[in-house]
Structures are given as structure tokens and as C-alpha cells.
Short mmCIF file of C-alpha atoms (C1' of nucleotides) in Angstrom, two decimals:
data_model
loop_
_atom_site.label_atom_id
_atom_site.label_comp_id
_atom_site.label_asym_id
_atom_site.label_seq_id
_atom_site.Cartn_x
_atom_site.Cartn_y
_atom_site.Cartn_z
CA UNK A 1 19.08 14.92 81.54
CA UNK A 2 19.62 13.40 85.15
CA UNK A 3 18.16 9.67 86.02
CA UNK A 4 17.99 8.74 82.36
CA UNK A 5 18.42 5.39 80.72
CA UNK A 6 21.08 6.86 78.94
CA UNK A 7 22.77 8.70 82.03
CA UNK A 8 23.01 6.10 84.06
CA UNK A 9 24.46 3.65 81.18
CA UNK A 10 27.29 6.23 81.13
CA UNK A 11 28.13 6.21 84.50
CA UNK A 12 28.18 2.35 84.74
CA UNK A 13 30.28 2.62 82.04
CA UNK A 14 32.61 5.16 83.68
CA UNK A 15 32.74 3.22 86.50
CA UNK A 16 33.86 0.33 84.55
CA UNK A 17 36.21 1.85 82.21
CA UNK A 18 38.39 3.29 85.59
CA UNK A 19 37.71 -0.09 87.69
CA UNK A 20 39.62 -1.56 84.48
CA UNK A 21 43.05 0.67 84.86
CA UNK A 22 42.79 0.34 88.72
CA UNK A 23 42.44 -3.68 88.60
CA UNK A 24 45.62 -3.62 86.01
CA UNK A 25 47.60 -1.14 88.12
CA UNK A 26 46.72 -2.79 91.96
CA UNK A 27 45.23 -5.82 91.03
CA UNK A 28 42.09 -7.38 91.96
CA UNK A 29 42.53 -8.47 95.80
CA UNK A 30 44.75 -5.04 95.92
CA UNK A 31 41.58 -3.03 94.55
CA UNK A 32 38.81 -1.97 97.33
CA UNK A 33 35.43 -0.86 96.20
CA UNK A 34 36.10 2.29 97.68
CA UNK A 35 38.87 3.10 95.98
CA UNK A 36 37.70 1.10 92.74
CA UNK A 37 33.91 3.73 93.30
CA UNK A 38 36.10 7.19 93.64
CA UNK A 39 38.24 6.91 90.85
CA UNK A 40 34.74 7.12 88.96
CA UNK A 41 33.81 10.09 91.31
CA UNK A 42 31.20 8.42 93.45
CA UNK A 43 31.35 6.94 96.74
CA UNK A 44 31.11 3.25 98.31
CA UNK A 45 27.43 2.98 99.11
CA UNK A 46 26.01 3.70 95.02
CA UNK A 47 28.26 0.80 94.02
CA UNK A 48 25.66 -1.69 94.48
CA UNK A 49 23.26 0.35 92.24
CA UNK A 50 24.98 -0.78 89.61
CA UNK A 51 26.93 -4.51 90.28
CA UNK A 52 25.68 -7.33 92.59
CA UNK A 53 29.15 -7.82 94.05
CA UNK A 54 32.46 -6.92 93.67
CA UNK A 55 32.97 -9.88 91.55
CA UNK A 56 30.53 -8.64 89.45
CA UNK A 57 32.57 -5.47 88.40
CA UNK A 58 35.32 -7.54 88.22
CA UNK A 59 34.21 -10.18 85.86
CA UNK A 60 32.70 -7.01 84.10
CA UNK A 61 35.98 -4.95 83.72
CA UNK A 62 38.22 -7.93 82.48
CA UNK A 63 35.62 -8.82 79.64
CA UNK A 64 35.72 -5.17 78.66
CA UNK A 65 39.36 -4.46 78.76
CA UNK A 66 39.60 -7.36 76.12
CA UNK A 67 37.20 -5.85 74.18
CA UNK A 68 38.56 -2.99 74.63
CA UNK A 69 42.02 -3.93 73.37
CA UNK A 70 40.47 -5.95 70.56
CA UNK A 71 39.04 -2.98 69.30
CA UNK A 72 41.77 -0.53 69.72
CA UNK A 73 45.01 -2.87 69.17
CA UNK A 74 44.06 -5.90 66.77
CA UNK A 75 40.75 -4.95 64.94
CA UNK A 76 42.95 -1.74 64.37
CA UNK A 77 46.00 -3.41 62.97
CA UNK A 78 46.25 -4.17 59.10
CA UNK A 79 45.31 -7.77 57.07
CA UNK A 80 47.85 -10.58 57.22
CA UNK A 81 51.09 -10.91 59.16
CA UNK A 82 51.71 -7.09 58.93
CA UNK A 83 49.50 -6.64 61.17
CA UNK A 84 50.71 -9.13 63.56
CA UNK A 85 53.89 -7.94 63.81
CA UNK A 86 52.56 -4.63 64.23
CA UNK A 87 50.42 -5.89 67.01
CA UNK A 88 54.07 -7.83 68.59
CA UNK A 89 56.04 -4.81 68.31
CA UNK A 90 53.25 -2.43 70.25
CA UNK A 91 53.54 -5.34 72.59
CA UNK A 92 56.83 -5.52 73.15
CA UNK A 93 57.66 -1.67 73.87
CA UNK A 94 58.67 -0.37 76.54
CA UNK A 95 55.68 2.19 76.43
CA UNK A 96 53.40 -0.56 76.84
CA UNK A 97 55.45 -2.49 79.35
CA UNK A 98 55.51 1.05 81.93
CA UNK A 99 51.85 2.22 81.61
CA UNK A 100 50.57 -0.54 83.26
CA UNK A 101 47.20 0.61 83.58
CA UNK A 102 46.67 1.54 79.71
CA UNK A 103 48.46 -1.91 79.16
CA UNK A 104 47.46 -5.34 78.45
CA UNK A 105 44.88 -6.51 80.89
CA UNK A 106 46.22 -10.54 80.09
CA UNK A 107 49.67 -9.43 81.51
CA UNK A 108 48.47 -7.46 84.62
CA UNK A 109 45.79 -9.74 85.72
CA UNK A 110 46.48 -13.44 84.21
CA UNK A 111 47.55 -14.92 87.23
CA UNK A 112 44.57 -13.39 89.72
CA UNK A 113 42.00 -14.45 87.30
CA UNK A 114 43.35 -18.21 87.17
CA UNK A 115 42.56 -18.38 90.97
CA UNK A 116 38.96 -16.05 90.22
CA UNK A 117 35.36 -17.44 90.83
CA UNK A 118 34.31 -18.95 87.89
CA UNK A 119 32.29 -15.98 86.43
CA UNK A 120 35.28 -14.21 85.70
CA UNK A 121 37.47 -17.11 83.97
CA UNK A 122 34.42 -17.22 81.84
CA UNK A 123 34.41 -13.63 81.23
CA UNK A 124 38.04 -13.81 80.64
CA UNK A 125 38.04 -16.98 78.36
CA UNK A 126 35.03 -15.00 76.11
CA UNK A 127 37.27 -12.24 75.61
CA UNK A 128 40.73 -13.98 75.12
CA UNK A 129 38.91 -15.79 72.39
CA UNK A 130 38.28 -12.77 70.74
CA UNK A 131 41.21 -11.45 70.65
CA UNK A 132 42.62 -14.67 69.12
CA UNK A 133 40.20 -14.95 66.46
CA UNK A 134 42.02 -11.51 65.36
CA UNK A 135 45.57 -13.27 65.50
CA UNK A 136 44.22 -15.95 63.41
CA UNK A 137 42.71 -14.26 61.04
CA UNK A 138 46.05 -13.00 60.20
CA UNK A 139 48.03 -15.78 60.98
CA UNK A 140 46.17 -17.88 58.31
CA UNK A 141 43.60 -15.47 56.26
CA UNK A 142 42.23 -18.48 54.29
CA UNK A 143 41.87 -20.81 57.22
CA UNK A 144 41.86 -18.62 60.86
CA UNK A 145 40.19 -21.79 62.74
CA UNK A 146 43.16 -23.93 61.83
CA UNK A 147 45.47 -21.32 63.59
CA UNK A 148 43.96 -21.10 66.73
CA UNK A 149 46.52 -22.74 68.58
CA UNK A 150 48.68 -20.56 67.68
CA UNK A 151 47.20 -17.83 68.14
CA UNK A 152 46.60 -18.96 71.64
CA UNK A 153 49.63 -20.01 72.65
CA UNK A 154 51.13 -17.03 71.17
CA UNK A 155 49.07 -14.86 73.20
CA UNK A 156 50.23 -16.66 76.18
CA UNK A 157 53.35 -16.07 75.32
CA UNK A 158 53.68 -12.64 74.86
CA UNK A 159 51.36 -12.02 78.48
CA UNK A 160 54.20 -14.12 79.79
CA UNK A 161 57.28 -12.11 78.55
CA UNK A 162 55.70 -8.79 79.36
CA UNK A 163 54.88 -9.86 82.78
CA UNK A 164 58.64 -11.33 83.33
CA UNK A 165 60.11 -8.07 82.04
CA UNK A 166 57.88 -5.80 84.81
CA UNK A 167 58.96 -8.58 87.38
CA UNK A 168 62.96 -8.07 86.72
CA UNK A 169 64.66 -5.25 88.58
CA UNK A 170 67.51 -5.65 86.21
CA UNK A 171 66.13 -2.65 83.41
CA UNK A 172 69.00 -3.41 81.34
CA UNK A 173 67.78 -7.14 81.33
CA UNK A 174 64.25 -6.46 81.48
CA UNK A 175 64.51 -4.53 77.93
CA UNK A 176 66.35 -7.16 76.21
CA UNK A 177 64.02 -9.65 77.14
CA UNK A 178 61.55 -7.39 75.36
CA UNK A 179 63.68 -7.21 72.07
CA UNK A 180 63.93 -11.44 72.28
CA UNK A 181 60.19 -11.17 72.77
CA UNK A 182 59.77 -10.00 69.42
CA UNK A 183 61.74 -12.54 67.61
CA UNK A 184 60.31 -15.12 69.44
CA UNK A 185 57.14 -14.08 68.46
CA UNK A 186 57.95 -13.75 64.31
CA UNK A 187 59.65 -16.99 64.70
CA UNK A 188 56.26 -18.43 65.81
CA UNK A 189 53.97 -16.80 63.43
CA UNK A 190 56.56 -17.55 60.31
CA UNK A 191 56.87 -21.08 61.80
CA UNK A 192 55.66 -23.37 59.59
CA UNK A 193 52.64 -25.64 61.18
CA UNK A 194 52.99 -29.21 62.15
CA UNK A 195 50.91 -30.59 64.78
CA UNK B 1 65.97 -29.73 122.27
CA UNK B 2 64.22 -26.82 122.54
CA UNK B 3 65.37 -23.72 121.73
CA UNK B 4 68.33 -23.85 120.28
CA UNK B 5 69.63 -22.23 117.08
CA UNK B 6 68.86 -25.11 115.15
CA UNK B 7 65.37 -25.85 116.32
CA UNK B 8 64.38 -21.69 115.60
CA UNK B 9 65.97 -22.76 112.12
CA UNK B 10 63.88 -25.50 111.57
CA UNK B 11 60.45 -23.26 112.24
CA UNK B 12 61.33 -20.79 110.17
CA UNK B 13 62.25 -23.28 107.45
CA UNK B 14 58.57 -24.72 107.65
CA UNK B 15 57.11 -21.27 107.93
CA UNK B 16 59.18 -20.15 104.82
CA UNK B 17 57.84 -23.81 103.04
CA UNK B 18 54.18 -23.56 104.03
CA UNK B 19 53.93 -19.89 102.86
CA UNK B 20 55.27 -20.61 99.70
CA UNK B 21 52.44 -23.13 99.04
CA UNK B 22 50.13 -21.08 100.60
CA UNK B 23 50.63 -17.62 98.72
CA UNK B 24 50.78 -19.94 95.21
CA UNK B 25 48.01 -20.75 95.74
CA UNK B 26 45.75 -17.66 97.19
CA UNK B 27 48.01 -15.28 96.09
CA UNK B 28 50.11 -12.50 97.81
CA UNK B 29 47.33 -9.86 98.63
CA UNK B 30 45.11 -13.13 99.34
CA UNK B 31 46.89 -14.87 101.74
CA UNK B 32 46.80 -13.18 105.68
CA UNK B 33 49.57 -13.39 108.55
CA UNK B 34 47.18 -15.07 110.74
CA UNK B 35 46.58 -17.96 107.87
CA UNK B 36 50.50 -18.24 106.62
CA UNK B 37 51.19 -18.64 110.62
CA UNK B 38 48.41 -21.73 110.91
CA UNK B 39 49.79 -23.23 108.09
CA UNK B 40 52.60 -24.19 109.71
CA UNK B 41 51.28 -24.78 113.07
CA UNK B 42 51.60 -21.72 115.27
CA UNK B 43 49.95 -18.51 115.79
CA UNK B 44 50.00 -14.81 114.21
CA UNK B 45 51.88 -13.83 117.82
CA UNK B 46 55.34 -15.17 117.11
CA UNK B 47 55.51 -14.15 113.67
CA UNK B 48 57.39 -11.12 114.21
CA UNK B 49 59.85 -13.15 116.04
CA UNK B 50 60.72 -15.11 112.45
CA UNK B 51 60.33 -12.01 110.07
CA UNK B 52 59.98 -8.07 110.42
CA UNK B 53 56.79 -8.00 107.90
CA UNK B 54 54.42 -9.56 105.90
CA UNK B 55 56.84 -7.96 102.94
CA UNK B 56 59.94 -9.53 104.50
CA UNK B 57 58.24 -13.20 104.75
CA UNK B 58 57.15 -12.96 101.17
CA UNK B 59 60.30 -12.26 99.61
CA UNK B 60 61.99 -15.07 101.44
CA UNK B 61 59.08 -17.25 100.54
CA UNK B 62 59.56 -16.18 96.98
CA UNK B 63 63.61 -16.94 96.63
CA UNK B 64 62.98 -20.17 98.64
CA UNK B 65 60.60 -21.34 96.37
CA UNK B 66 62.66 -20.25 92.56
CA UNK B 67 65.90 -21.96 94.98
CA UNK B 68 63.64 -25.39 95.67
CA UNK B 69 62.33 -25.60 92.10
CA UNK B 70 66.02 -25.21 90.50
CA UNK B 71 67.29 -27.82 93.32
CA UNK B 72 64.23 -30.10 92.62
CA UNK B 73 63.65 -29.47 88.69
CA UNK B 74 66.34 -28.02 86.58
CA UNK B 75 69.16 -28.96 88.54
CA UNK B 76 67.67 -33.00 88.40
CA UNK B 77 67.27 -32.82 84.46
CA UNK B 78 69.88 -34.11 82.07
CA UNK B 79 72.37 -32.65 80.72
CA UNK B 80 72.06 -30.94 76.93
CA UNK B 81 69.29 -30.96 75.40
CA UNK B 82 67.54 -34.00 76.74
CA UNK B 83 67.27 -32.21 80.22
CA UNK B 84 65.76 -29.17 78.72
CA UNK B 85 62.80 -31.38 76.88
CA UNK B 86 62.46 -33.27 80.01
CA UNK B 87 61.72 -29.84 82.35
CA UNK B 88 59.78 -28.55 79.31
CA UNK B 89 57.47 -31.61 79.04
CA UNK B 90 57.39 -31.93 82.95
CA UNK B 91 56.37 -28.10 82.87
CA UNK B 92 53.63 -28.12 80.46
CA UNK B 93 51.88 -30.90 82.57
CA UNK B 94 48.37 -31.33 83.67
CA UNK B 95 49.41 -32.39 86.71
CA UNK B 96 52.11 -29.78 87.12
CA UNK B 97 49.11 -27.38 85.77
CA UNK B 98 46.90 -28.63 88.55
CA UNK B 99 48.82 -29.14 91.41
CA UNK B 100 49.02 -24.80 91.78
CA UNK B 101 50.69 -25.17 95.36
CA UNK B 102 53.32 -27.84 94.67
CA UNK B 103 53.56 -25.98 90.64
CA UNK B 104 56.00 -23.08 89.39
CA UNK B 105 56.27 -20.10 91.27
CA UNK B 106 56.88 -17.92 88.50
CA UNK B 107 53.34 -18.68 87.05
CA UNK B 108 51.56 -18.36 90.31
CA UNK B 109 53.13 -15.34 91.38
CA UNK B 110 54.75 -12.94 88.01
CA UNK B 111 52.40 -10.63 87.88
CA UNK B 112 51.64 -10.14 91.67
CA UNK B 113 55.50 -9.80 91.60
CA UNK B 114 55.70 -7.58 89.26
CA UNK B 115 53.66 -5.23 91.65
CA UNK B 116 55.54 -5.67 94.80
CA UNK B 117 58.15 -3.83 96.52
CA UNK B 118 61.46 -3.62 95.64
CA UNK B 119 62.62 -6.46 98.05
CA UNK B 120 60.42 -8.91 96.41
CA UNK B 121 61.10 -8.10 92.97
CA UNK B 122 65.15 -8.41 94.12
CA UNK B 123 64.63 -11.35 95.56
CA UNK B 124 62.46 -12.63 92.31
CA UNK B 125 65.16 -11.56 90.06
CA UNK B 126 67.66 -13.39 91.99
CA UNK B 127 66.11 -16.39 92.12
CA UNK B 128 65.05 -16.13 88.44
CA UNK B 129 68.85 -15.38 87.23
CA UNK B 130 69.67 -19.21 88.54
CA UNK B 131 67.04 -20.87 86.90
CA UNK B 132 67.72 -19.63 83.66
CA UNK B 133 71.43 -20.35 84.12
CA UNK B 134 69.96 -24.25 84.39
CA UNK B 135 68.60 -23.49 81.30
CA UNK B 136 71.33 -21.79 79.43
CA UNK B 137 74.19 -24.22 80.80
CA UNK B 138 71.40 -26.79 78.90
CA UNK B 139 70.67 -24.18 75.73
CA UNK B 140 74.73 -23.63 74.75
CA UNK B 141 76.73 -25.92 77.31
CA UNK B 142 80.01 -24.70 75.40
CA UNK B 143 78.77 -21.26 76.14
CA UNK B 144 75.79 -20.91 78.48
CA UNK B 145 75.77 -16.83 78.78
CA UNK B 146 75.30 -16.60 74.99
CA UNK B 147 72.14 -18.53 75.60
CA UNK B 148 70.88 -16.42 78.71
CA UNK B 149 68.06 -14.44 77.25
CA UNK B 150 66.71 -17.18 75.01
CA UNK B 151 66.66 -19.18 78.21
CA UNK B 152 64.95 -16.02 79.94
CA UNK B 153 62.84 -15.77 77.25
CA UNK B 154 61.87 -19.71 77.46
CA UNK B 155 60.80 -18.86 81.38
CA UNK B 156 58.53 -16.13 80.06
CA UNK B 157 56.90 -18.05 77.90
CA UNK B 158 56.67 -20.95 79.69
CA UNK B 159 54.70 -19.13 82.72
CA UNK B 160 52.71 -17.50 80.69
CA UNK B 161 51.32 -20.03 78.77
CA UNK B 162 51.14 -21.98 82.30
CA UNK B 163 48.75 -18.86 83.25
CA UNK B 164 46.58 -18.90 79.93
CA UNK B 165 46.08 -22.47 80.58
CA UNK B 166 44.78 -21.83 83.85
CA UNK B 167 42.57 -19.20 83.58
CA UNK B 168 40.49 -20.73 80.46
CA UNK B 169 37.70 -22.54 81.33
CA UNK B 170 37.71 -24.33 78.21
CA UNK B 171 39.10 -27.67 79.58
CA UNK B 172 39.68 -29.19 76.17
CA UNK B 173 41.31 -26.31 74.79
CA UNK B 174 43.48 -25.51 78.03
CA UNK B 175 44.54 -29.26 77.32
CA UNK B 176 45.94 -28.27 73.88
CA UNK B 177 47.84 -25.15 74.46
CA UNK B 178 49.89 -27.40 76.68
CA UNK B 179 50.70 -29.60 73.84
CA UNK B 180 50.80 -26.33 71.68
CA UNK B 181 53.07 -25.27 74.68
CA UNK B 182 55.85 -28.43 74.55
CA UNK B 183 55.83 -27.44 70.21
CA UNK B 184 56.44 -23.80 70.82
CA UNK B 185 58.87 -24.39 73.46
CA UNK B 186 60.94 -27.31 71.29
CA UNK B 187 61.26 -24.69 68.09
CA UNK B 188 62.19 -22.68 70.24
CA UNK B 189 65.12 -24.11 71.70
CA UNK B 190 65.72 -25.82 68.91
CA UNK B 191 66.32 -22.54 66.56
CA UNK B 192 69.15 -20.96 65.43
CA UNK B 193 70.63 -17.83 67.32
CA UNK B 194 70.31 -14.88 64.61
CA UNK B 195 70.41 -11.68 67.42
"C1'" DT C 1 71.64 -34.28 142.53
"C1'" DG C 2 68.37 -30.69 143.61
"C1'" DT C 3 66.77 -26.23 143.47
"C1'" DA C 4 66.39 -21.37 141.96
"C1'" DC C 5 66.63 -18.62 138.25
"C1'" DA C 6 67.23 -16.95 133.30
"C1'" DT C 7 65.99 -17.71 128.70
"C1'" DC C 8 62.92 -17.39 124.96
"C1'" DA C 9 59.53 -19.86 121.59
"C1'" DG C 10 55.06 -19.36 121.43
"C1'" DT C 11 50.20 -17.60 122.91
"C1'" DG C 12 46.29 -14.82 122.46
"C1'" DA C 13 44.14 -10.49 122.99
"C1'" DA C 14 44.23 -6.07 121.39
"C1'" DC C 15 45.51 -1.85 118.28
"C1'" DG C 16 43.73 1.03 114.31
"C1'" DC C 17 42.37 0.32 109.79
"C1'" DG C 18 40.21 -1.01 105.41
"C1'" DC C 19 37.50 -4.67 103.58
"C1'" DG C 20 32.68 -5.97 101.13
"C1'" DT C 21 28.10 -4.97 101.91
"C1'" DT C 22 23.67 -2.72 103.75
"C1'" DC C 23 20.59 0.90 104.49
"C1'" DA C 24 18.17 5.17 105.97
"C1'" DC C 25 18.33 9.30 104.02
"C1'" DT C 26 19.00 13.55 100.66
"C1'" DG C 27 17.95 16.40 97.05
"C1'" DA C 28 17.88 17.32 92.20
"C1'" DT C 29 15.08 15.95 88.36
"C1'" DG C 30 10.97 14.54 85.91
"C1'" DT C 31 5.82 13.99 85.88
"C1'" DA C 32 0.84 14.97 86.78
"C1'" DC C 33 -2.76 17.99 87.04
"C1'" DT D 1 2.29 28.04 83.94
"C1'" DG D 2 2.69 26.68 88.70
"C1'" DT D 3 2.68 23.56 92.26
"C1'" DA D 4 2.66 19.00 94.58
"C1'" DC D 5 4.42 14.71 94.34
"C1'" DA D 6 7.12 10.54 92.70
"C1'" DT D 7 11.43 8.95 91.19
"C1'" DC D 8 15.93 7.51 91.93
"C1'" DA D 9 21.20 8.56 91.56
"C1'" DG D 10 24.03 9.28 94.97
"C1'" DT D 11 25.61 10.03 100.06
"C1'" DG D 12 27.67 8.65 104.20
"C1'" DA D 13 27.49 6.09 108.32
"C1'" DA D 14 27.36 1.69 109.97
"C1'" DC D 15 27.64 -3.69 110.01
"C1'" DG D 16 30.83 -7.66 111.14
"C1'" DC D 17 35.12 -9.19 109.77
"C1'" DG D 18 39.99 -9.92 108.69
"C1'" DC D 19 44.06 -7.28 107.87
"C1'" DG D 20 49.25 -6.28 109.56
"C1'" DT D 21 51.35 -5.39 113.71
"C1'" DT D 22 52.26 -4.97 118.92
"C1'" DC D 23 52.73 -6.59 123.45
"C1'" DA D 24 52.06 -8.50 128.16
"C1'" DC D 25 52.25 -12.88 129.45
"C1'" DT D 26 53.05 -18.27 129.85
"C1'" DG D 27 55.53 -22.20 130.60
"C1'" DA D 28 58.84 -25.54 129.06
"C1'" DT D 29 63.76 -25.80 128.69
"C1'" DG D 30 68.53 -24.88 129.83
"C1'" DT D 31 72.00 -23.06 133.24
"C1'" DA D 32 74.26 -21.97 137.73
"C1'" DC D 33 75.54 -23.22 142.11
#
DNA sequence: TGTACATCAGTGAACGCGCGTTCACTGATGTAC
DNA sequence: TGTACATCAGTGAACGCGCGTTCACTGATGTAC
């Protein structure tokens, strides 16, 4: 069961899937291939078995930590604005705020991939609009193109919020912020639309 | 004219200035002590002479830039209302989008910030705490700290959608969660407090 | 006023270290006969 | 079925380079007499 199609899918998979939670938790110039190669077990020199560069993995790992969170968060979540504010108050937590590396990938990483080679804002853009084609479903069931904008910007929003809340020392501070996060984020899905 | 007190205060003004530019725009982890040093005209050598680390420099670099951008941008605006919509519509920008070294800090930096030591994030929360007061004193002028974490909130959002906009590479569509961005950020200020 | 000396901002080479990447090699697995 | 060979995932040392930090030194400026 060694050197099989199969076997080595996993592992590039593996390595992947930990490169993900290490790029959220050190971010991407803090993240050495080294490091990035043992947390999947293996060491440096295999690394190029499987990715042509490190901004290979990179681009790589941010388009599969939004799948990843589509899959798990928002294709999870129920029909209609339910499910949003499900989605806004998993958000919003403090779980999700302190586990960095299980956490959103937009909030850890947003700023490093706006200064990325253009392979991984691609990557990134692919997957963000994935993830907002799930708000907008919900934000307007009979129309989800028309609420794309919203669903954007909300998802800007809330990447925003969570990031300020890690940034403040003041935890006090930092949690309220959290609980305004949420009803900011109703008050822009119930908003009515006029653009 | 050489050195005296105020002369070694004027270097380590332009050191603190360049480096602000410079980590803005290649980031924290991407910006070296040799390259910060260049910027502003002298070698790696004498660094240790201005700061006593990389760490120290960047949290000095970090409240001098939140200090300049109140002085320059929220401290300039009108009073009320009117000086809220005028930082809001300067902040959502293309040019302000653009311009990464000369733009906000907070959207450059949060989530690098976030990561960094405790010094940094003090000196980010500082800085942070007068900003918003800009925008509370603007929010509730009869009573600005009733209006503190809706302004906090405002910063959030603001960077974050600041970050989205730069990391898609969707030109067109980056261009209209800007506009999306001045909406949100109107309807918000514009709503009624119901905590 | 002129000269000898002290001060100190700034230089540039070096420290050990980790970076991204390359490559000769190992050894367990699968294949051929 | 047993043996010889091919495959290839993975190792680990090395490449040149830039990192943060240290330090012996330079040379222009200011001070003392």
C-alpha cells in the first residue's frame, strides 16, 4: 500500500491540511518549509515532491481552508437568514476568536495575502467567492446574485472585527467588540437594500 | 549641528517614519533591519544605537503611525457627522486603497499585529483607543464614550473591508465593495443605539 | 586663536542561525520472470 | 514460489542568502585650555 496513487494523494493532502493551521497560527512569511514539512511528519528535502515552491503550498492551503470552511461552517448552516446568523454568532465567539489555527483563514491571513504573488490572490479570490455565494443564498434565497455585495462586504466585515478583537490587549474590550460584531452584522443582513 | 540631542531626535524620527511605510507595505516578518535602516539613509550598524530590537522599532513604528493618521485624518475632519462621512469616504478610496505605504495602518498591519508580542499589541491598542475617540467624539458629541464600541466597531470594519478589497483580484468587484463599503459604513453610523 | 583631546553618530564586517531550494542517496515496496 | 530488479517516497546534508544582533573602528564635531 506504499507509493500508490492513492498514498501519496493523502500525504499531499496531510501536508496541506497542517500547512493550513500553521499559515493561520504564524503566518505566511512567519512559516518556514521546515517547520511547515514536520508538522506533516516529513522533512525539508520531500517538500518539493509535492509543490513547485513555497508559494505553491501557499496558494494551495488558502484555497483549501476556504473550502474547507465552506464546507464545514456555511454549506453546514440551515436555509435563509437562520443560518446566517448562525454562521455570525460561530463567528463572533470567543472560541473561534482563541483557536486561531482552527479559525477563519480570511481573519488570520487577509492582510499577507493582499501583498501575495498573484497566484495566491487568485486562489484566495476563488475561494472567498465561494463562501459568499453561501451568504447570498441566504441573504436573498430567490435572488443570491443580487446580494453579492453584501455578502461581500459582510464578509469583510466580520474578518475585520475578528482580527481587531485578537489585535486588542484590552480582553474586556476585545469581547465587547465581539458582541457589537454581531449586531452589526444582523443589522446588515436585515438592512433593507438600496444601492 | 551635529550631534546634539535634537539632531539624534530628528534620525530617529525619520527612521520611525520610513519604517512605518516600509513594514505597510512588506509587512512585519517581511521587512529586514538592514532594509528599514536604508530606508532612511544609514546602515544596519547604528541601529541599535536608536532602538534595542527589531520588536522595539516596530512597536514605535506602529503607535507613530495610528498617532500620524489621527493627527492627519480624524483629527482634520469636521465636526459631527459631516467629519465622520468625510474620513469614511476618504477611507474607502481607491487611492487611499492603492497608495498601501502612505494608507491605514490598521489594514496593513491587524492581523500581523494580532500575532506580535505583547509590546506591539500595547502599543496597537493605544494608538487604536485615540482613533476611535475621533470617532466617538464624532458618533455622540454630547456623549462620545457611549459611542466607543460602535466607533471600534466602525474601525473593524472599515480595515477589513480595506483588506478584502485588496486581496481580490477582481478589479471591478474590489471597486464595488468600496462603494458597498461607504453604504455599510453610513447605516451604520447612522443607526440607532439598541445595546 | 590655535591646538589637543573627548565625544559619539555612523560604518561595515562578522556572529550564528534559519530561510527556500537542490540533490545524491536510502530502503521499503511493487513488478517481472 | 523465489529472486533480481525497478520504482519512488522520503532523508539529510548542502547551496547561497538574508535574518537580527554585536562590535571594533572611523572621522567629523564640540570642548578645554
Amino acid at each position: 500500500m506504499r507509493y500508490t496513487k492513492e498514498h501519496k494523494q493523502q500525504t499531499r493532502q496531510r501536508i496541506i491540511t497542517t500547512a493550513g493551521r500553521r499559515l493561520k497560527r504564524d503566518g505566511i512569511d512567519g512559516s518556514g518549509v521546515a517547520t511547515l514539512m514536520k508538522d506533516a511528519g516529513l522533512t525539508n528535502g520531500t517538500f518539493y515532491a509535492y509543490f513547485s515552491s513555497k508559494d505553491d503550498l501557499v496558494a494551495t492551503a488558502v484555497a483549501d481552508q476556504l473550502r474547507t470552511q465552506h464546507a464545514n461552517i456555511v454549506a453546514q448552516a440551515a436555509p435563509g437568514r437562520a443560518g446566517l446568523e448562525q454562521i455570525i454568532r460561530w463567528y463572533f465567539s470567543t472560541e473561534q476568536r482563541d483557536t486561531i489555527d482552527d479559525g477563519c483563514p480570511n481573519a488570520a491571513l487577509l492582510d499577507e495575502i493582499a501583498r501575495s504573488t498573484d497566484a495566491a490572490r487568485q486562489a484566495y479570490t476563488d475561494g472567498a467567492l465561494v463562501l459568499i455565494d453561501g451568504f447570498a443564498a441566504r441573504l436573498a434565497p430567490h435572488d443570491p446574485p443580487s446580494a453579492r455585495l453584501k455578502a461581500l462586504s459582510l464578509l469583510g466585515m466580520m474578518a475585520g472585527t475578528l482580527q481587531l478583537s485578537r489585535a486588542l490587549t484590552d480582553r474586556q474590550l476585545a469581547d465587547q467588540l465581539l458582541e457589537q460584531g454581531i449586531r452589526n452584522a444582523l443589522a446588515l443582513i436585515d438592512a433593507e437594500q438600496h444601492e
